[in-house]
Amino acid sequence: MEQTVTDQLPDGGGTSAPPSRAWRYAALAVPVLVVLAGVLGAVFLRLSDDHLHHESHACRWIPLPWTIWATSYGGLVAALLAIALYTVLGRHARACGRGGQEKETWQGRLAGAFAVLAGLAAVALVLAVFLVHLDSHDIATHRDQPMCEGLRA
């Protein structure tokens, strides 16, 4: 007869100890990373809007500042780290024999809810990174040309 993983656990697969304090603290890093991704996404939008305003006012193509690149990529990295951390925490809990218990703590439920938000933020920030590259390509293509109609260099 084959032994299952739950048969190999010290308590025979019954209830096990609640998640450790370190696991609970690590679970609280997920919401922090998602909030960081959201803040960086909002800062990206503001910087992008300001850049467009400066280009329109100057009537010429202005290269993207490094802050736009940093906020778009930084937000994406923070969202992906939140998803990765939540996945690692779930796998660690299962490996320790606490299959579903991590969702019984408020830290686990909070991390799960924010992991869903991290997925949405990651999609939005992938779009932001794509738009940064697209805008950078347009600027490189039209660098020596006027931006406003009717003006000639």
mmCIF file with all atom_site columns, C-alpha atoms in Angstrom:
data_model
loop_
_atom_site.group_PDB
_atom_site.id
_atom_site.type_symbol
_atom_site.label_atom_id
_atom_site.label_alt_id
_atom_site.label_comp_id
_atom_site.label_asym_id
_atom_site.label_entity_id
_atom_site.label_seq_id
_atom_site.pdbx_PDB_ins_code
_atom_site.Cartn_x
_atom_site.Cartn_y
_atom_site.Cartn_z
_atom_site.occupancy
_atom_site.B_iso_or_equiv
_atom_site.pdbx_formal_charge
_atom_site.auth_seq_id
_atom_site.auth_comp_id
_atom_site.auth_asym_id
_atom_site.auth_atom_id
_atom_site.pdbx_PDB_model_num
ATOM 1   C CA . MET A 1 1   ? 0.000  0.000  0.000   1.00 0.00 ? 1   MET A CA 1
ATOM 2   C CA . GLU A 1 2   ? 1.337  3.435  -0.996  1.00 0.00 ? 2   GLU A CA 1
ATOM 3   C CA . GLN A 1 3   ? 1.810  6.134  1.569   1.00 0.00 ? 3   GLN A CA 1
ATOM 4   C CA . THR A 1 4   ? 0.516  9.588  0.762   1.00 0.00 ? 4   THR A CA 1
ATOM 5   C CA . VAL A 1 5   ? 2.098  12.816 1.836   1.00 0.00 ? 5   VAL A CA 1
ATOM 6   C CA . THR A 1 6   ? -0.470 13.256 4.609   1.00 0.00 ? 6   THR A CA 1
ATOM 7   C CA . ASP A 1 7   ? 0.361  9.808  5.992   1.00 0.00 ? 7   ASP A CA 1
ATOM 8   C CA . GLN A 1 8   ? 3.983  10.877 6.335   1.00 0.00 ? 8   GLN A CA 1
ATOM 9   C CA . LEU A 1 9   ? 3.146  13.935 8.411   1.00 0.00 ? 9   LEU A CA 1
ATOM 10  C CA . PRO A 1 10  ? 3.848  13.675 12.151  1.00 0.00 ? 10  PRO A CA 1
ATOM 11  C CA . ASP A 1 11  ? 0.175  14.078 13.089  1.00 0.00 ? 11  ASP A CA 1
ATOM 12  C CA . GLY A 1 12  ? -1.078 11.665 10.416  1.00 0.00 ? 12  GLY A CA 1
ATOM 13  C CA . GLY A 1 13  ? -2.542 14.399 8.234   1.00 0.00 ? 13  GLY A CA 1
ATOM 14  C CA . GLY A 1 14  ? -4.859 15.894 10.813  1.00 0.00 ? 14  GLY A CA 1
ATOM 15  C CA . THR A 1 15  ? -4.673 19.439 12.060  1.00 0.00 ? 15  THR A CA 1
ATOM 16  C CA . SER A 1 16  ? -1.234 20.961 12.296  1.00 0.00 ? 16  SER A CA 1
ATOM 17  C CA . ALA A 1 17  ? 0.234  23.989 13.953  1.00 0.00 ? 17  ALA A CA 1
ATOM 18  C CA . PRO A 1 18  ? -0.930 27.380 12.703  1.00 0.00 ? 18  PRO A CA 1
ATOM 19  C CA . PRO A 1 19  ? 1.378  29.298 10.363  1.00 0.00 ? 19  PRO A CA 1
ATOM 20  C CA . SER A 1 20  ? 4.535  30.612 11.984  1.00 0.00 ? 20  SER A CA 1
ATOM 21  C CA . ARG A 1 21  ? 5.090  34.207 12.938  1.00 0.00 ? 21  ARG A CA 1
ATOM 22  C CA . ALA A 1 22  ? 7.668  34.562 10.148  1.00 0.00 ? 22  ALA A CA 1
ATOM 23  C CA . TRP A 1 23  ? 5.108  33.282 7.612   1.00 0.00 ? 23  TRP A CA 1
ATOM 24  C CA . ARG A 1 24  ? 2.544  35.792 8.866   1.00 0.00 ? 24  ARG A CA 1
ATOM 25  C CA . TYR A 1 25  ? 5.013  38.676 8.608   1.00 0.00 ? 25  TYR A CA 1
ATOM 26  C CA . ALA A 1 26  ? 6.032  37.562 5.117   1.00 0.00 ? 26  ALA A CA 1
ATOM 27  C CA . ALA A 1 27  ? 2.348  37.445 4.124   1.00 0.00 ? 27  ALA A CA 1
ATOM 28  C CA . LEU A 1 28  ? 2.037  41.081 5.159   1.00 0.00 ? 28  LEU A CA 1
ATOM 29  C CA . ALA A 1 29  ? 4.700  41.992 2.595   1.00 0.00 ? 29  ALA A CA 1
ATOM 30  C CA . VAL A 1 30  ? 2.262  41.132 -0.221  1.00 0.00 ? 30  VAL A CA 1
ATOM 31  C CA . PRO A 1 31  ? -0.070 44.098 0.463   1.00 0.00 ? 31  PRO A CA 1
ATOM 32  C CA . VAL A 1 32  ? 2.933  46.385 0.895   1.00 0.00 ? 32  VAL A CA 1
ATOM 33  C CA . LEU A 1 33  ? 4.290  45.394 -2.527  1.00 0.00 ? 33  LEU A CA 1
ATOM 34  C CA . VAL A 1 34  ? 0.874  45.863 -4.149  1.00 0.00 ? 34  VAL A CA 1
ATOM 35  C CA . VAL A 1 35  ? 0.470  49.320 -2.609  1.00 0.00 ? 35  VAL A CA 1
ATOM 36  C CA . LEU A 1 36  ? 3.986  50.171 -3.834  1.00 0.00 ? 36  LEU A CA 1
ATOM 37  C CA . ALA A 1 37  ? 3.030  49.004 -7.344  1.00 0.00 ? 37  ALA A CA 1
ATOM 38  C CA . GLY A 1 38  ? -0.111 51.160 -7.215  1.00 0.00 ? 38  GLY A CA 1
ATOM 39  C CA . VAL A 1 39  ? 1.788  54.225 -6.025  1.00 0.00 ? 39  VAL A CA 1
ATOM 40  C CA . LEU A 1 40  ? 4.429  53.782 -8.720  1.00 0.00 ? 40  LEU A CA 1
ATOM 41  C CA . GLY A 1 41  ? 1.666  53.351 -11.315 1.00 0.00 ? 41  GLY A CA 1
ATOM 42  C CA . ALA A 1 42  ? 0.012  56.582 -10.172 1.00 0.00 ? 42  ALA A CA 1
ATOM 43  C CA . VAL A 1 43  ? 3.348  58.423 -10.222 1.00 0.00 ? 43  VAL A CA 1
ATOM 44  C CA . PHE A 1 44  ? 3.973  57.048 -13.720 1.00 0.00 ? 44  PHE A CA 1
ATOM 45  C CA . LEU A 1 45  ? 0.643  58.470 -14.911 1.00 0.00 ? 45  LEU A CA 1
ATOM 46  C CA . ARG A 1 46  ? 1.449  61.867 -13.419 1.00 0.00 ? 46  ARG A CA 1
ATOM 47  C CA . LEU A 1 47  ? 4.955  61.953 -14.908 1.00 0.00 ? 47  LEU A CA 1
ATOM 48  C CA . SER A 1 48  ? 3.681  60.833 -18.295 1.00 0.00 ? 48  SER A CA 1
ATOM 49  C CA . ASP A 1 49  ? 1.009  63.529 -18.264 1.00 0.00 ? 49  ASP A CA 1
ATOM 50  C CA . ASP A 1 50  ? 3.586  66.175 -17.300 1.00 0.00 ? 50  ASP A CA 1
ATOM 51  C CA . HIS A 1 51  ? 5.915  64.999 -20.069 1.00 0.00 ? 51  HIS A CA 1
ATOM 52  C CA . LEU A 1 52  ? 3.142  65.275 -22.645 1.00 0.00 ? 52  LEU A CA 1
ATOM 53  C CA . HIS A 1 53  ? 2.323  68.776 -21.372 1.00 0.00 ? 53  HIS A CA 1
ATOM 54  C CA . HIS A 1 54  ? 5.971  69.845 -21.694 1.00 0.00 ? 54  HIS A CA 1
ATOM 55  C CA . GLU A 1 55  ? 6.176  68.428 -25.220 1.00 0.00 ? 55  GLU A CA 1
ATOM 56  C CA . SER A 1 56  ? 3.003  70.227 -26.260 1.00 0.00 ? 56  SER A CA 1
ATOM 57  C CA . HIS A 1 57  ? 4.166  73.492 -24.726 1.00 0.00 ? 57  HIS A CA 1
ATOM 58  C CA . ALA A 1 58  ? 7.596  73.274 -26.368 1.00 0.00 ? 58  ALA A CA 1
ATOM 59  C CA . CYS A 1 59  ? 6.139  72.082 -29.709 1.00 0.00 ? 59  CYS A CA 1
ATOM 60  C CA . ARG A 1 60  ? 8.988  69.596 -30.065 1.00 0.00 ? 60  ARG A CA 1
ATOM 61  C CA . TRP A 1 61  ? 9.726  65.974 -29.224 1.00 0.00 ? 61  TRP A CA 1
ATOM 62  C CA . ILE A 1 62  ? 11.402 65.692 -25.828 1.00 0.00 ? 62  ILE A CA 1
ATOM 63  C CA . PRO A 1 63  ? 13.154 62.447 -24.786 1.00 0.00 ? 63  PRO A CA 1
ATOM 64  C CA . LEU A 1 64  ? 11.512 60.524 -21.942 1.00 0.00 ? 64  LEU A CA 1
ATOM 65  C CA . PRO A 1 65  ? 13.064 61.215 -18.546 1.00 0.00 ? 65  PRO A CA 1
ATOM 66  C CA . TRP A 1 66  ? 14.504 58.287 -16.601 1.00 0.00 ? 66  TRP A CA 1
ATOM 67  C CA . THR A 1 67  ? 11.793 58.699 -13.943 1.00 0.00 ? 67  THR A CA 1
ATOM 68  C CA . ILE A 1 68  ? 9.108  57.539 -16.376 1.00 0.00 ? 68  ILE A CA 1
ATOM 69  C CA . TRP A 1 69  ? 11.132 54.427 -17.159 1.00 0.00 ? 69  TRP A CA 1
ATOM 70  C CA . ALA A 1 70  ? 11.868 53.777 -13.471 1.00 0.00 ? 70  ALA A CA 1
ATOM 71  C CA . THR A 1 71  ? 8.278  54.133 -12.292 1.00 0.00 ? 71  THR A CA 1
ATOM 72  C CA . SER A 1 72  ? 6.806  51.952 -15.030 1.00 0.00 ? 72  SER A CA 1
ATOM 73  C CA . TYR A 1 73  ? 9.328  49.152 -14.577 1.00 0.00 ? 73  TYR A CA 1
ATOM 74  C CA . GLY A 1 74  ? 9.440  49.552 -10.788 1.00 0.00 ? 74  GLY A CA 1
ATOM 75  C CA . GLY A 1 75  ? 5.673  49.216 -10.493 1.00 0.00 ? 75  GLY A CA 1
ATOM 76  C CA . LEU A 1 76  ? 5.685  46.141 -12.706 1.00 0.00 ? 76  LEU A CA 1
ATOM 77  C CA . VAL A 1 77  ? 8.470  44.525 -10.677 1.00 0.00 ? 77  VAL A CA 1
ATOM 78  C CA . ALA A 1 78  ? 6.651  45.249 -7.401  1.00 0.00 ? 78  ALA A CA 1
ATOM 79  C CA . ALA A 1 79  ? 3.412  43.693 -8.700  1.00 0.00 ? 79  ALA A CA 1
ATOM 80  C CA . LEU A 1 80  ? 5.216  40.609 -9.991  1.00 0.00 ? 80  LEU A CA 1
ATOM 81  C CA . LEU A 1 81  ? 7.120  40.252 -6.702  1.00 0.00 ? 81  LEU A CA 1
ATOM 82  C CA . ALA A 1 82  ? 3.828  40.347 -4.798  1.00 0.00 ? 82  ALA A CA 1
ATOM 83  C CA . ILE A 1 83  ? 2.429  37.544 -6.959  1.00 0.00 ? 83  ILE A CA 1
ATOM 84  C CA . ALA A 1 84  ? 5.628  35.517 -6.612  1.00 0.00 ? 84  ALA A CA 1
ATOM 85  C CA . LEU A 1 85  ? 5.726  35.984 -2.838  1.00 0.00 ? 85  LEU A CA 1
ATOM 86  C CA . TYR A 1 86  ? 2.110  34.891 -2.454  1.00 0.00 ? 86  TYR A CA 1
ATOM 87  C CA . THR A 1 87  ? 2.815  31.807 -4.566  1.00 0.00 ? 87  THR A CA 1
ATOM 88  C CA . VAL A 1 88  ? 5.923  30.922 -2.551  1.00 0.00 ? 88  VAL A CA 1
ATOM 89  C CA . LEU A 1 89  ? 4.053  31.392 0.735   1.00 0.00 ? 89  LEU A CA 1
ATOM 90  C CA . GLY A 1 90  ? 1.283  29.062 -0.430  1.00 0.00 ? 90  GLY A CA 1
ATOM 91  C CA . ARG A 1 91  ? 3.769  26.413 -1.531  1.00 0.00 ? 91  ARG A CA 1
ATOM 92  C CA . HIS A 1 92  ? 5.655  26.709 1.745   1.00 0.00 ? 92  HIS A CA 1
ATOM 93  C CA . ALA A 1 93  ? 2.450  26.278 3.725   1.00 0.00 ? 93  ALA A CA 1
ATOM 94  C CA . ARG A 1 94  ? 1.533  23.168 1.724   1.00 0.00 ? 94  ARG A CA 1
ATOM 95  C CA . ALA A 1 95  ? 5.041  21.757 2.115   1.00 0.00 ? 95  ALA A CA 1
ATOM 96  C CA . CYS A 1 96  ? 4.796  22.203 5.885   1.00 0.00 ? 96  CYS A CA 1
ATOM 97  C CA . GLY A 1 97  ? 1.488  20.368 5.973   1.00 0.00 ? 97  GLY A CA 1
ATOM 98  C CA . ARG A 1 98  ? -0.707 23.433 6.411   1.00 0.00 ? 98  ARG A CA 1
ATOM 99  C CA . GLY A 1 99  ? -2.547 23.025 3.118   1.00 0.00 ? 99  GLY A CA 1
ATOM 100 C CA . GLY A 1 100 ? -5.452 25.405 3.651   1.00 0.00 ? 100 GLY A CA 1
ATOM 101 C CA . GLN A 1 101 ? -4.651 26.877 7.022   1.00 0.00 ? 101 GLN A CA 1
ATOM 102 C CA . GLU A 1 102 ? -2.882 29.897 5.623   1.00 0.00 ? 102 GLU A CA 1
ATOM 103 C CA . LYS A 1 103 ? -6.267 31.165 4.464   1.00 0.00 ? 103 LYS A CA 1
ATOM 104 C CA . GLU A 1 104 ? -7.641 30.868 7.993   1.00 0.00 ? 104 GLU A CA 1
ATOM 105 C CA . THR A 1 105 ? -5.452 33.701 9.267   1.00 0.00 ? 105 THR A CA 1
ATOM 106 C CA . TRP A 1 106 ? -6.274 37.294 8.537   1.00 0.00 ? 106 TRP A CA 1
ATOM 107 C CA . GLN A 1 107 ? -2.766 37.769 7.128   1.00 0.00 ? 107 GLN A CA 1
ATOM 108 C CA . GLY A 1 108 ? -3.338 34.953 4.640   1.00 0.00 ? 108 GLY A CA 1
ATOM 109 C CA . ARG A 1 109 ? -6.734 36.283 3.559   1.00 0.00 ? 109 ARG A CA 1
ATOM 110 C CA . LEU A 1 110 ? -5.352 39.801 3.217   1.00 0.00 ? 110 LEU A CA 1
ATOM 111 C CA . ALA A 1 111 ? -2.405 38.522 1.172   1.00 0.00 ? 111 ALA A CA 1
ATOM 112 C CA . GLY A 1 112 ? -4.789 36.560 -1.064  1.00 0.00 ? 112 GLY A CA 1
ATOM 113 C CA . ALA A 1 113 ? -6.992 39.571 -1.718  1.00 0.00 ? 113 ALA A CA 1
ATOM 114 C CA . PHE A 1 114 ? -3.983 41.750 -2.506  1.00 0.00 ? 114 PHE A CA 1
ATOM 115 C CA . ALA A 1 115 ? -2.505 39.034 -4.752  1.00 0.00 ? 115 ALA A CA 1
ATOM 116 C CA . VAL A 1 116 ? -5.605 39.374 -6.936  1.00 0.00 ? 116 VAL A CA 1
ATOM 117 C CA . LEU A 1 117 ? -5.070 43.137 -7.034  1.00 0.00 ? 117 LEU A CA 1
ATOM 118 C CA . ALA A 1 118 ? -1.415 42.496 -7.889  1.00 0.00 ? 118 ALA A CA 1
ATOM 119 C CA . GLY A 1 119 ? -2.534 40.539 -10.938 1.00 0.00 ? 119 GLY A CA 1
ATOM 120 C CA . LEU A 1 120 ? -4.661 43.447 -12.105 1.00 0.00 ? 120 LEU A CA 1
ATOM 121 C CA . ALA A 1 121 ? -1.850 45.907 -11.395 1.00 0.00 ? 121 ALA A CA 1
ATOM 122 C CA . ALA A 1 122 ? 0.604  43.738 -13.317 1.00 0.00 ? 122 ALA A CA 1
ATOM 123 C CA . VAL A 1 123 ? -1.632 43.786 -16.389 1.00 0.00 ? 123 VAL A CA 1
ATOM 124 C CA . ALA A 1 124 ? -1.984 47.580 -16.196 1.00 0.00 ? 124 ALA A CA 1
ATOM 125 C CA . LEU A 1 125 ? 1.748  48.069 -15.661 1.00 0.00 ? 125 LEU A CA 1
ATOM 126 C CA . VAL A 1 126 ? 2.670  45.775 -18.553 1.00 0.00 ? 126 VAL A CA 1
ATOM 127 C CA . LEU A 1 127 ? 0.565  48.114 -20.670 1.00 0.00 ? 127 LEU A CA 1
ATOM 128 C CA . ALA A 1 128 ? 2.400  51.100 -19.156 1.00 0.00 ? 128 ALA A CA 1
ATOM 129 C CA . VAL A 1 129 ? 5.799  49.586 -19.989 1.00 0.00 ? 129 VAL A CA 1
ATOM 130 C CA . PHE A 1 130 ? 4.609  48.867 -23.536 1.00 0.00 ? 130 PHE A CA 1
ATOM 131 C CA . LEU A 1 131 ? 3.429  52.472 -23.924 1.00 0.00 ? 131 LEU A CA 1
ATOM 132 C CA . VAL A 1 132 ? 6.767  53.794 -22.637 1.00 0.00 ? 132 VAL A CA 1
ATOM 133 C CA . HIS A 1 133 ? 8.597  51.781 -25.280 1.00 0.00 ? 133 HIS A CA 1
ATOM 134 C CA . LEU A 1 134 ? 6.126  52.884 -27.950 1.00 0.00 ? 134 LEU A CA 1
ATOM 135 C CA . ASP A 1 135 ? 6.496  56.549 -26.947 1.00 0.00 ? 135 ASP A CA 1
ATOM 136 C CA . SER A 1 136 ? 10.274 56.224 -26.883 1.00 0.00 ? 136 SER A CA 1
ATOM 137 C CA . HIS A 1 137 ? 10.216 54.785 -30.397 1.00 0.00 ? 137 HIS A CA 1
ATOM 138 C CA . ASP A 1 138 ? 8.057  57.678 -31.631 1.00 0.00 ? 138 ASP A CA 1
ATOM 139 C CA . ILE A 1 139 ? 10.408 60.203 -30.049 1.00 0.00 ? 139 ILE A CA 1
ATOM 140 C CA . ALA A 1 140 ? 13.455 58.563 -31.621 1.00 0.00 ? 140 ALA A CA 1
ATOM 141 C CA . THR A 1 141 ? 11.748 58.494 -35.017 1.00 0.00 ? 141 THR A CA 1
ATOM 142 C CA . HIS A 1 142 ? 10.662 62.152 -34.988 1.00 0.00 ? 142 HIS A CA 1
ATOM 143 C CA . ARG A 1 143 ? 13.451 63.667 -32.903 1.00 0.00 ? 143 ARG A CA 1
ATOM 144 C CA . ASP A 1 144 ? 14.476 66.453 -35.286 1.00 0.00 ? 144 ASP A CA 1
ATOM 145 C CA . GLN A 1 145 ? 10.976 67.224 -36.511 1.00 0.00 ? 145 GLN A CA 1
ATOM 146 C CA . PRO A 1 146 ? 8.562  69.772 -35.058 1.00 0.00 ? 146 PRO A CA 1
ATOM 147 C CA . MET A 1 147 ? 5.669  68.397 -33.059 1.00 0.00 ? 147 MET A CA 1
ATOM 148 C CA . CYS A 1 148 ? 3.101  71.093 -33.796 1.00 0.00 ? 148 CYS A CA 1
ATOM 149 C CA . GLU A 1 149 ? 1.392  71.425 -37.172 1.00 0.00 ? 149 GLU A CA 1
ATOM 150 C CA . GLY A 1 150 ? 2.500  74.166 -39.508 1.00 0.00 ? 150 GLY A CA 1
ATOM 151 C CA . LEU A 1 151 ? 5.982  74.516 -38.083 1.00 0.00 ? 151 LEU A CA 1
ATOM 152 C CA . ARG A 1 152 ? 9.011  73.661 -40.150 1.00 0.00 ? 152 ARG A CA 1
ATOM 153 C CA . ALA A 1 153 ? 12.488 73.136 -38.828 1.00 0.00 ? 153 ALA A CA 1
#
